[in-house]
Structure formats: structure tokens, C-alpha cells
Short mmCIF file of C-alpha atoms and ligand atoms in Angstrom, two decimals:
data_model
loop_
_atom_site.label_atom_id
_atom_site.label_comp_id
_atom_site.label_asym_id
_atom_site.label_seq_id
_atom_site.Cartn_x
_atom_site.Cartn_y
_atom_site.Cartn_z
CA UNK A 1 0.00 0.00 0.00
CA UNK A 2 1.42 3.42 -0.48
CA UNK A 3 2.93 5.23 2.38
CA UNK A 4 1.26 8.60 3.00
CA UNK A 5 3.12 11.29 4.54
CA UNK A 6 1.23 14.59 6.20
CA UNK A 7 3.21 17.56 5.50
CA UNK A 8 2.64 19.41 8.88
CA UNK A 9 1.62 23.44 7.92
CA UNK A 10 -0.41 25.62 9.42
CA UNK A 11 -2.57 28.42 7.77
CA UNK A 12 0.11 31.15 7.78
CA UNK A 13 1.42 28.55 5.53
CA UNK A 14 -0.90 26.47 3.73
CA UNK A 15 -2.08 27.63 -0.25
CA UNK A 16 -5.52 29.40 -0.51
CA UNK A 17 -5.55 30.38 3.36
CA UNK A 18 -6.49 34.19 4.12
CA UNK A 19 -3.60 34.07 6.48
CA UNK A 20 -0.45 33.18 4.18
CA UNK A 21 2.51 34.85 4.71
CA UNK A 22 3.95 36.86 1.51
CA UNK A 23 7.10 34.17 2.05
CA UNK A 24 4.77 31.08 2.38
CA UNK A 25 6.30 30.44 -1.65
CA UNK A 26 8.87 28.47 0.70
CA UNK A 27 6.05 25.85 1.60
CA UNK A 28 4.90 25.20 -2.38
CA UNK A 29 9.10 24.79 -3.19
CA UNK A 30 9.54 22.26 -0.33
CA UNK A 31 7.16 20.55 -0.78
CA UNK A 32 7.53 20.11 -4.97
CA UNK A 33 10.85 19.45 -4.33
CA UNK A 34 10.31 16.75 -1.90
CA UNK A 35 6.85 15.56 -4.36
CA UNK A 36 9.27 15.16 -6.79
CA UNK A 37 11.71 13.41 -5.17
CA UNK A 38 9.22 10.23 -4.17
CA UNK A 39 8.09 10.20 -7.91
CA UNK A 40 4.82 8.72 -6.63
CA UNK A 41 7.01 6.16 -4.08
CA UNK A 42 4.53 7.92 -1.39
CA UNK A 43 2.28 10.38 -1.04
CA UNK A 44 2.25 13.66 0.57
CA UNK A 45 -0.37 15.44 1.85
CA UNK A 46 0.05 19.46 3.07
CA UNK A 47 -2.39 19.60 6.27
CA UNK A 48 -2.76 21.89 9.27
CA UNK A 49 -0.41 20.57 12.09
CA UNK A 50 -4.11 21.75 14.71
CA UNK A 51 -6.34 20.01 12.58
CA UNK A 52 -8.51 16.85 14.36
CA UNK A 53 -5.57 14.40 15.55
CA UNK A 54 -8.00 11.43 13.71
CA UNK A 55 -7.07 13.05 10.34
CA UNK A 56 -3.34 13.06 11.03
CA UNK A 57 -3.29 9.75 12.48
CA UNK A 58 -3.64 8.08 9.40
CA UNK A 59 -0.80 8.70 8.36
CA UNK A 60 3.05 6.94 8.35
CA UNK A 61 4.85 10.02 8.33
CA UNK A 62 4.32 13.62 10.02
CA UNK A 63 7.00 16.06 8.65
CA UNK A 64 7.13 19.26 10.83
CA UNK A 65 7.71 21.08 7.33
CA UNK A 66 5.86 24.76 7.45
CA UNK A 67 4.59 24.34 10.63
CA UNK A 68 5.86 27.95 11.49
CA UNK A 69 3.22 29.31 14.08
CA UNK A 70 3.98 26.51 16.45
CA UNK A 71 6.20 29.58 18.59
CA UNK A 72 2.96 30.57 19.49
CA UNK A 73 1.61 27.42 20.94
CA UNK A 74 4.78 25.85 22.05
CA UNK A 75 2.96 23.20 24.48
CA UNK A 76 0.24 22.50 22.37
CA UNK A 77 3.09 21.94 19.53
CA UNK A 78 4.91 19.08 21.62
CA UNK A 79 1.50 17.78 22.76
CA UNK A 80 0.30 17.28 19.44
CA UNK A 81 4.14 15.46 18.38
CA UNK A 82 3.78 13.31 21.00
CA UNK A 83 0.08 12.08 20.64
CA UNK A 84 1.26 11.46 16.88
CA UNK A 85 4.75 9.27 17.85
CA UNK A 86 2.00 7.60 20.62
CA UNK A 87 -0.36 7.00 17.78
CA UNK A 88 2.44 5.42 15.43
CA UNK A 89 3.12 8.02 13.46
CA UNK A 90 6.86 8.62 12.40
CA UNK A 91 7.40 11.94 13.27
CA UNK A 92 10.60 13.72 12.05
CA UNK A 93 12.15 15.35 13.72
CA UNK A 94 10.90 13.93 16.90
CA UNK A 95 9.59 15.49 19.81
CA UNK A 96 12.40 14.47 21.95
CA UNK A 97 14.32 17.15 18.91
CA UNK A 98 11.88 19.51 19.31
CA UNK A 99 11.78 19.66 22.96
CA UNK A 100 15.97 20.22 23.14
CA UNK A 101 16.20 22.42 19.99
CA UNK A 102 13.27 25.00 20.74
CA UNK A 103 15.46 26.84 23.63
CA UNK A 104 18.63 27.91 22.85
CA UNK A 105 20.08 27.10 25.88
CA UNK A 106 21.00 23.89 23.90
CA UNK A 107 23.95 25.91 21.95
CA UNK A 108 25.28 26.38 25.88
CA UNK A 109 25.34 22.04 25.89
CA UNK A 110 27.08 22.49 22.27
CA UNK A 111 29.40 25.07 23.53
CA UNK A 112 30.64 22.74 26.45
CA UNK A 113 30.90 20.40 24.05
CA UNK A 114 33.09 21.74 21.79
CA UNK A 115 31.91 22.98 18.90
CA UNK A 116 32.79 26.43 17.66
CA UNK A 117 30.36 29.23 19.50
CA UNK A 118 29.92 32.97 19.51
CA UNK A 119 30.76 33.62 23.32
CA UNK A 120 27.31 34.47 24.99
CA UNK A 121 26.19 35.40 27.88
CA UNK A 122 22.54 34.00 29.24
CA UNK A 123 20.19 36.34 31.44
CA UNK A 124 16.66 35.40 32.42
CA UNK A 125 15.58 39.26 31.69
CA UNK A 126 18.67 41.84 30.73
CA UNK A 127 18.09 45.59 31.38
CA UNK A 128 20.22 48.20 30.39
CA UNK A 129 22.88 47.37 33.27
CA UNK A 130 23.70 43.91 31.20
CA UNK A 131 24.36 45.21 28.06
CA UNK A 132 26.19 48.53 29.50
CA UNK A 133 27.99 45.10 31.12
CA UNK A 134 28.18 42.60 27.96
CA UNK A 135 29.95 45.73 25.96
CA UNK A 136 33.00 45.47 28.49
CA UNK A 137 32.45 41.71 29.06
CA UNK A 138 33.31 41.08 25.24
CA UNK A 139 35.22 44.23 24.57
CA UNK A 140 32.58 45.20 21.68
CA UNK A 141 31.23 48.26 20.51
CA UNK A 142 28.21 46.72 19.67
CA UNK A 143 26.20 43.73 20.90
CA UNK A 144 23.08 41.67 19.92
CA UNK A 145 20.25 40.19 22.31
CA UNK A 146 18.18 37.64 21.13
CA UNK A 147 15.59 35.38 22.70
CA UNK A 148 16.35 32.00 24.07
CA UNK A 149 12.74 30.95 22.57
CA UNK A 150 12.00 32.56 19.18
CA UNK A 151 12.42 32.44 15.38
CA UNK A 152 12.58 34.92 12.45
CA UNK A 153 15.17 37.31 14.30
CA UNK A 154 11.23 38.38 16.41
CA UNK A 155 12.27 40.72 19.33
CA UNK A 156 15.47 40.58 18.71
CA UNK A 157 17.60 43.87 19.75
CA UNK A 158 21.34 45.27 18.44
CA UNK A 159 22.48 47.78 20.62
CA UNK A 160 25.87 50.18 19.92
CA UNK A 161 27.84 51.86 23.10
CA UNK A 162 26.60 55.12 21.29
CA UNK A 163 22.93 54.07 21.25
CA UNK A 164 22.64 51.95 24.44
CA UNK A 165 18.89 50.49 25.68
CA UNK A 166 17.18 53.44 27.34
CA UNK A 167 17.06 53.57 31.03
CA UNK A 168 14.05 51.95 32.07
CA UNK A 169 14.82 49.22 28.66
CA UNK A 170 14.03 45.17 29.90
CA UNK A 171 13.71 42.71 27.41
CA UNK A 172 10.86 41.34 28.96
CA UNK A 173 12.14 37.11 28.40
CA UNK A 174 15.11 34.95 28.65
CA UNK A 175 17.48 36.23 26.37
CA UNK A 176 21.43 35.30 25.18
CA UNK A 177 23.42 38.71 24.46
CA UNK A 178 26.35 37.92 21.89
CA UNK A 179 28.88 40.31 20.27
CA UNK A 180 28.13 41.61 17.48
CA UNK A 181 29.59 39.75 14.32
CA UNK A 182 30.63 41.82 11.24
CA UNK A 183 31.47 38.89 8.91
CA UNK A 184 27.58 38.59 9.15
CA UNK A 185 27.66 41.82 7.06
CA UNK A 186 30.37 41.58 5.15
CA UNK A 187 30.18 37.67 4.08
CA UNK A 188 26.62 36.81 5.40
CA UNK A 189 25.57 33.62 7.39
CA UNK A 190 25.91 30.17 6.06
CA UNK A 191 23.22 27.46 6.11
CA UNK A 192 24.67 23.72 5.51
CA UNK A 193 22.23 21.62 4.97
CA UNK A 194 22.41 17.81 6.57
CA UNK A 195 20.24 14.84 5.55
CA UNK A 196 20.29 12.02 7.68
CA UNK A 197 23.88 13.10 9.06
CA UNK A 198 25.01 13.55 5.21
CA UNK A 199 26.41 16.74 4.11
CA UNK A 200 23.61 17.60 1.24
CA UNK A 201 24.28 21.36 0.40
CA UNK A 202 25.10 25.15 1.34
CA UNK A 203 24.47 28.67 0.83
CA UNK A 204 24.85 31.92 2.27
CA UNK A 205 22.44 34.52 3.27
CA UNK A 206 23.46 37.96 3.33
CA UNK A 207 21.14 40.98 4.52
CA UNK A 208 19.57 43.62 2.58
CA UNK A 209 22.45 47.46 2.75
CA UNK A 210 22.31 48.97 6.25
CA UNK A 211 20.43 45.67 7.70
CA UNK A 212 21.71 42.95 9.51
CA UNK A 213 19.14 40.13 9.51
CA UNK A 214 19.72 37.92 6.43
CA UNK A 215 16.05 36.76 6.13
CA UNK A 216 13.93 37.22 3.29
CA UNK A 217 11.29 39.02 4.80
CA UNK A 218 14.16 42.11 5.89
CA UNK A 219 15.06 41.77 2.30
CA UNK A 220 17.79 39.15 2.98
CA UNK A 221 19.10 36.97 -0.13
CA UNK A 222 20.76 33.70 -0.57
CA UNK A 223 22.90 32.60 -3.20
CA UNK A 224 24.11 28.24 -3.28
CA UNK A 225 27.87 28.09 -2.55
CA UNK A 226 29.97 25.13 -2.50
CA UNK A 227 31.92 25.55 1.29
CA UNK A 228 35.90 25.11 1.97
CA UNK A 229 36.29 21.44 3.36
CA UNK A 230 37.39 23.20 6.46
CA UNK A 231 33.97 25.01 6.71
CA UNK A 232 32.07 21.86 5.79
CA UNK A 233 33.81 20.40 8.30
CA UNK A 234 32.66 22.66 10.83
CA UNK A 235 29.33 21.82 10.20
CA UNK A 236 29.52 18.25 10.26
CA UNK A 237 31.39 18.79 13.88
CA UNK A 238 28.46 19.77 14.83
CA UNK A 239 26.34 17.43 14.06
CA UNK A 240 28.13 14.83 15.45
CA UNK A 241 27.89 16.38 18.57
CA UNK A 242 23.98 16.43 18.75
CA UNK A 243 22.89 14.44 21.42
CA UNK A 244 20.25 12.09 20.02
CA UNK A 245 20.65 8.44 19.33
CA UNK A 246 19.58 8.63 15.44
CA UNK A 247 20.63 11.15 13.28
CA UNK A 248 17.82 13.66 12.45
CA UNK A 249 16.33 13.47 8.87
CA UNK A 250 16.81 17.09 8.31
CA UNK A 251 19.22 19.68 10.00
CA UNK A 252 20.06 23.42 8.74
CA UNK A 253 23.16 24.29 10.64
CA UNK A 254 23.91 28.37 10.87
CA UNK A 255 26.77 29.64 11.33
CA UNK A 256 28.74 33.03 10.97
CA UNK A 257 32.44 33.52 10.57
CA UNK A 258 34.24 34.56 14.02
CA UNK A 259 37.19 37.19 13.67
CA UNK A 260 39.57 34.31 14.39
CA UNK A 261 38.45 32.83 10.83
CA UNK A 262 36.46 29.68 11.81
CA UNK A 263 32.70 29.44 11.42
CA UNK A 264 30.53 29.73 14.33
CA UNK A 265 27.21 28.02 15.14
CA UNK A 266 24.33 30.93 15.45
CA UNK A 267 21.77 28.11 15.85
CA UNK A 268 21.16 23.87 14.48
CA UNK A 269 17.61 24.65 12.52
CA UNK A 270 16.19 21.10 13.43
CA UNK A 271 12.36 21.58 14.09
CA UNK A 272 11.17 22.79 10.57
CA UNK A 273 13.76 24.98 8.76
CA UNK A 274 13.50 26.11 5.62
CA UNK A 275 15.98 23.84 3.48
CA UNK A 276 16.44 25.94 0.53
CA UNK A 277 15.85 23.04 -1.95
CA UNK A 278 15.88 25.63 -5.06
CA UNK A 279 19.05 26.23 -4.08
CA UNK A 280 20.41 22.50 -4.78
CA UNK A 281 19.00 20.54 -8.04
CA UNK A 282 19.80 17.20 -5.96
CA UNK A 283 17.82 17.80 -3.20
CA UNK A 284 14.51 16.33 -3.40
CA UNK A 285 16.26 13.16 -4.66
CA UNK A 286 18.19 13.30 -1.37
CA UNK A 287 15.27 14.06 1.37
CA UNK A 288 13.08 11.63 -0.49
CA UNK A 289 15.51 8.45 -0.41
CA UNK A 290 15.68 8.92 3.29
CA UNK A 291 11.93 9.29 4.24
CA UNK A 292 12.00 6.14 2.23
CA UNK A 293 14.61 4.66 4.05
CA UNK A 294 12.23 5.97 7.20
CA UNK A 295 9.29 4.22 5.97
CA UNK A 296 10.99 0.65 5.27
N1 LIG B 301 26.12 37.53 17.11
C1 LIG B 301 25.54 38.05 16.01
N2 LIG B 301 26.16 39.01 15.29
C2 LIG B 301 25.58 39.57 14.20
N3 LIG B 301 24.35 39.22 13.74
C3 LIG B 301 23.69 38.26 14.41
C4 LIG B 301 24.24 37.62 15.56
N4 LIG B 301 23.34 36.70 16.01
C5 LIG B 301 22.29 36.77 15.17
N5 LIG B 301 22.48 37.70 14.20
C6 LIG B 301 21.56 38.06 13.10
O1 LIG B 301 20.23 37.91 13.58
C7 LIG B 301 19.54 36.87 12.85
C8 LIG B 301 18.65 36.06 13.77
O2 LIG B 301 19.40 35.44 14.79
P1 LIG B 301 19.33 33.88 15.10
O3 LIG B 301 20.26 33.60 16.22
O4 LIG B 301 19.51 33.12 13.85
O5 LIG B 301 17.86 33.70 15.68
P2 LIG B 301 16.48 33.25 14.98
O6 LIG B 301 16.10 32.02 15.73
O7 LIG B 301 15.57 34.39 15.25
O8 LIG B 301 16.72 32.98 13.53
C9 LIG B 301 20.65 36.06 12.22
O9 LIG B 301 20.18 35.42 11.07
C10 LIG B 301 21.68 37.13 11.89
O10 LIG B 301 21.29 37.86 10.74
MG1 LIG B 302 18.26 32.08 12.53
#
């Protein structure tokens, strides 16, 4: 019988809702890419990751795909994994993934661990006395603070010694406060792209004059590059320091280029990343042989 496989999206994502996003275009190219791939080996269905669990059940596979509101029901997110996995359903990544990956205390773990950081400090809410502190704390001029749980670059703050937070500033969350890295603005940030532990392909994203977030919606580009074997290697270090028995099936690692030359993690993409398969003409090939593989 052929395998079905629910491609987990929600209605900022999903074609003909009221609510898609103007960069939803990444859901239809994902999923072609990955419809092409199975050349009718399975099927693939795109469905709302909140509709009735009885219609999700049903199927083999659940891939977290373009499930991008799930920051805004974080529990019910996990909940919904887990009743899926209970149910039978192969869900990649897994919830166990999900649950480590969707704080980013995890790049602390990866830190300890070895793998090539941006030094960071963590506060459960940062006023204006941290980042007067982080400035002299990383001898920088200029600092970012980012949430510990968010996407998208959302309430994220870049602060210069010139134009520090006002007074009475608090981020309001648990944030990370990093030094600001200026190879993100003069070379951009690289995504490598891992199937099942594999090396599949790269780019780099660089941010729209005067901006520094490389996504699309600040006007961020990316153009396919083939990486040094050094910088590949990087990459793959990383992986192999992720701390789950089985690889995952999909994994965007970001990184950034630290004034000592070596790339940097900025954050493993493992819940439901954008994998940039227009980018790489073997991709759908690649991510379909190993749901496959998945589905025996
Ligand atoms: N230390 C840094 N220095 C310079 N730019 C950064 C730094 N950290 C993040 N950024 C910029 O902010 C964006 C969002 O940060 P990121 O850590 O990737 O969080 P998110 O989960 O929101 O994508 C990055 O893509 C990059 O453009
Ligand atoms: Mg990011």
C-alpha cells in the first residue's frame, strides 16, 4: 500500500488560506521538491499541524515542514508530536528534537561540548545594566540580544555603546546577548544543509544594505555556494555532537564567521527549517531516499 506522509503546515502557511505569509512560496518549493523526489514512491499530503488528531493519524509520516506558528503554541506543539509518535506516526524530527532544539540554551550544551560558538552570555531578563555590562564583558562596541525561545530574528535587539537600551529598557524574556559579528555583514551567514547526518548542500544569506538580519522578509538573499572542506567540516562537527541516538532526517546548521576565521554556530535549525531546496538541483532526490529509508 502506499505510504502517506502529512506535510505538517499551518494556515500562515498552507495555499488558498487568508492568512499566508507573503514568504509562504517556501512551503509550495519544499514541498515540490520533496513531491518530486518520491516520484509517486509515497504520497504527501500538506495539512494543518491543529487540525482533528484522527485526520493526522492516518498517516506513516508527520513532517514538521511549514509548521511555522507553532512559537505561538509551544505546548500545544509538543503535545500534538507526542500524541502522533503515541499513535504510530513517524514523526521527524521527533519530539524528543523539538523539545531540546526550541530553547537555545542547547547551543550552551554544544558550547561545552566543543563545537565552535559565539561567546554568549545567558540572562533570564537583561536591562540596560547587562548590556552597558556585555559591551565590556566582550570588549565590543556593539552587541546583539536575542531570545532564548524565538524564530525569524522576532524581538530581537542590536544595541551600539553610542545608542545603548534606554534607562528603564528590559527585554521582557530569557534572552542570550552575543557580540556583534561583522562577517555577518560583510560575508553573510551560512546554512549547511544535513540529511540524515550527510552533508547535502550550502548557501549563504546575506542581509539587505544597512540591515543585519539575512532573512527574506528584511530583504535578505541567498545565493548556493559550495563551502571550503574546512567550513564543511565545521558543520559536520556539529552534528556529530547532537545528542540524540539517530541522526535527524533534516538539520540546517547556521553559522557566521568569528574574527579568528572559523565558522561559528548561530543556531542547528532542526524543528522545521527552511531547506532551501531551489538552491540545490539534488535535493529532493536526497530528502526523499531517506523518508524512504524511514518508511521501510
Ligand atoms: N552575534 C551576532 N552578530 C551579528 N548578527 C547576528 C548575531 N546573532 C544573530 N544575528 C543576526 O540575527 C539573525 C537572527 O538570529 P538567530 O540567532 O539566527 O535567531 P532566529 O532564531 O531568530 O533565527 C541572524 O540570522 C543574523 O542575521
Ligand atoms: Mg536564525
Amino acid at each position: 500500500m502506499t505510504k502517506r506522509i502529512a506535510f505538517l503546515a499551518c494556515p500562515e502557511t498552507l495555499p488558498g488560506s487568508p492568512q499566508r505569509r507573503p514568504d509562504a512560496f517556501e512551503h509550495d518549493l519544499q514541498l515540490a521538491a520533496l513531491r518530486d523526489g518520491l516520484a509517486g514512491r509515497a504520497e504527501v499530503v500538506d495539512i494543518d499541524w491543529q487540525a482533528p488528531l484522527d485526520e493526522l493519524t492516518g498517516f506513516d509520516m508527520a513532517l514538521l515542514a511549514t509548521a511555522w506558528n507553532y512559537t505561538d503554541y509551544p505546548a500545544q506543539f509538543l503535545a500534538r508530536l507526542e500524541a502522533l509518535e503515541a499513535a504510530g506516526v513517524q514523526v521527524c524530527n521527533p519530539s524528543e528534537v523539538v523539545r531540546w532544539n526550541s530553547d537555545k540554551g542547547y547551543l550552551e550544551q554544544l558550547a561545552k561540548a566543543g563545537a565552535a560558538s559565539i561567546p554568549t552570555l545567558w540572562h533570564d531578563n537583561p536591562g540596560r545594566a547587562d548590556i552597558l555590562a556585555a559591551f565590556d564583558h566582550f570588549a565590543a562596541d556593539r552587541v546583539v540580544v536575542k531570545r532564548r525561545v524565538g524564530a525569524g530574528a522576532v524581538g530581537q535587539f542590536s544595541f551600539t555603546r553610542s545608542e545603548p537600551p534606554a534607562e528603564d529598557w528590559r527585554m521582557g524574556c530569557a534572552a542570550m546577548i552575543q557580540p556583534f559579528l561583522p562577517a555577518i555583514q560583510s560575508e553573510g551567514e551560512y546554512s549547511l544543509i544535513f540529511i540524515d547526518d550527510a552533508f547535502s548542500h550550502a548557501l549563504i544569506k546575506t542581509a539587505r544594505a544597512g540591515d543585519y538580519r539575512i532573512q527574506s522578509l528584511y530583504g535578505g538573499q541567498e545565493t548556493a555556494i559550495t563551502p571550503s572542506a574546512e567550513d564543511i567540516a565545521r558543520g559536520e562537527g556539529v552534528m556529530a555532537m547532537l545528542p540524540f541516538a539517530e541522526a535527524p532526517l533534516y538539520a540546517r546548521i547556521d553559522m557566521v564567521r568569528l574574527p579568528s576565521g572559523e565558522l561559528a554556530l548561530i543556531e542547528a535549525e532542526l524543528i522545521e527549517p527552511y531547506l532551501y531546496p531551489a538552491q540545490d538541483a539534488g535535493f529532493g532526490q536526497r530528502l526523499a531516499e531517506a523518508v524512504l529509508r524511514r518508511l521501510g
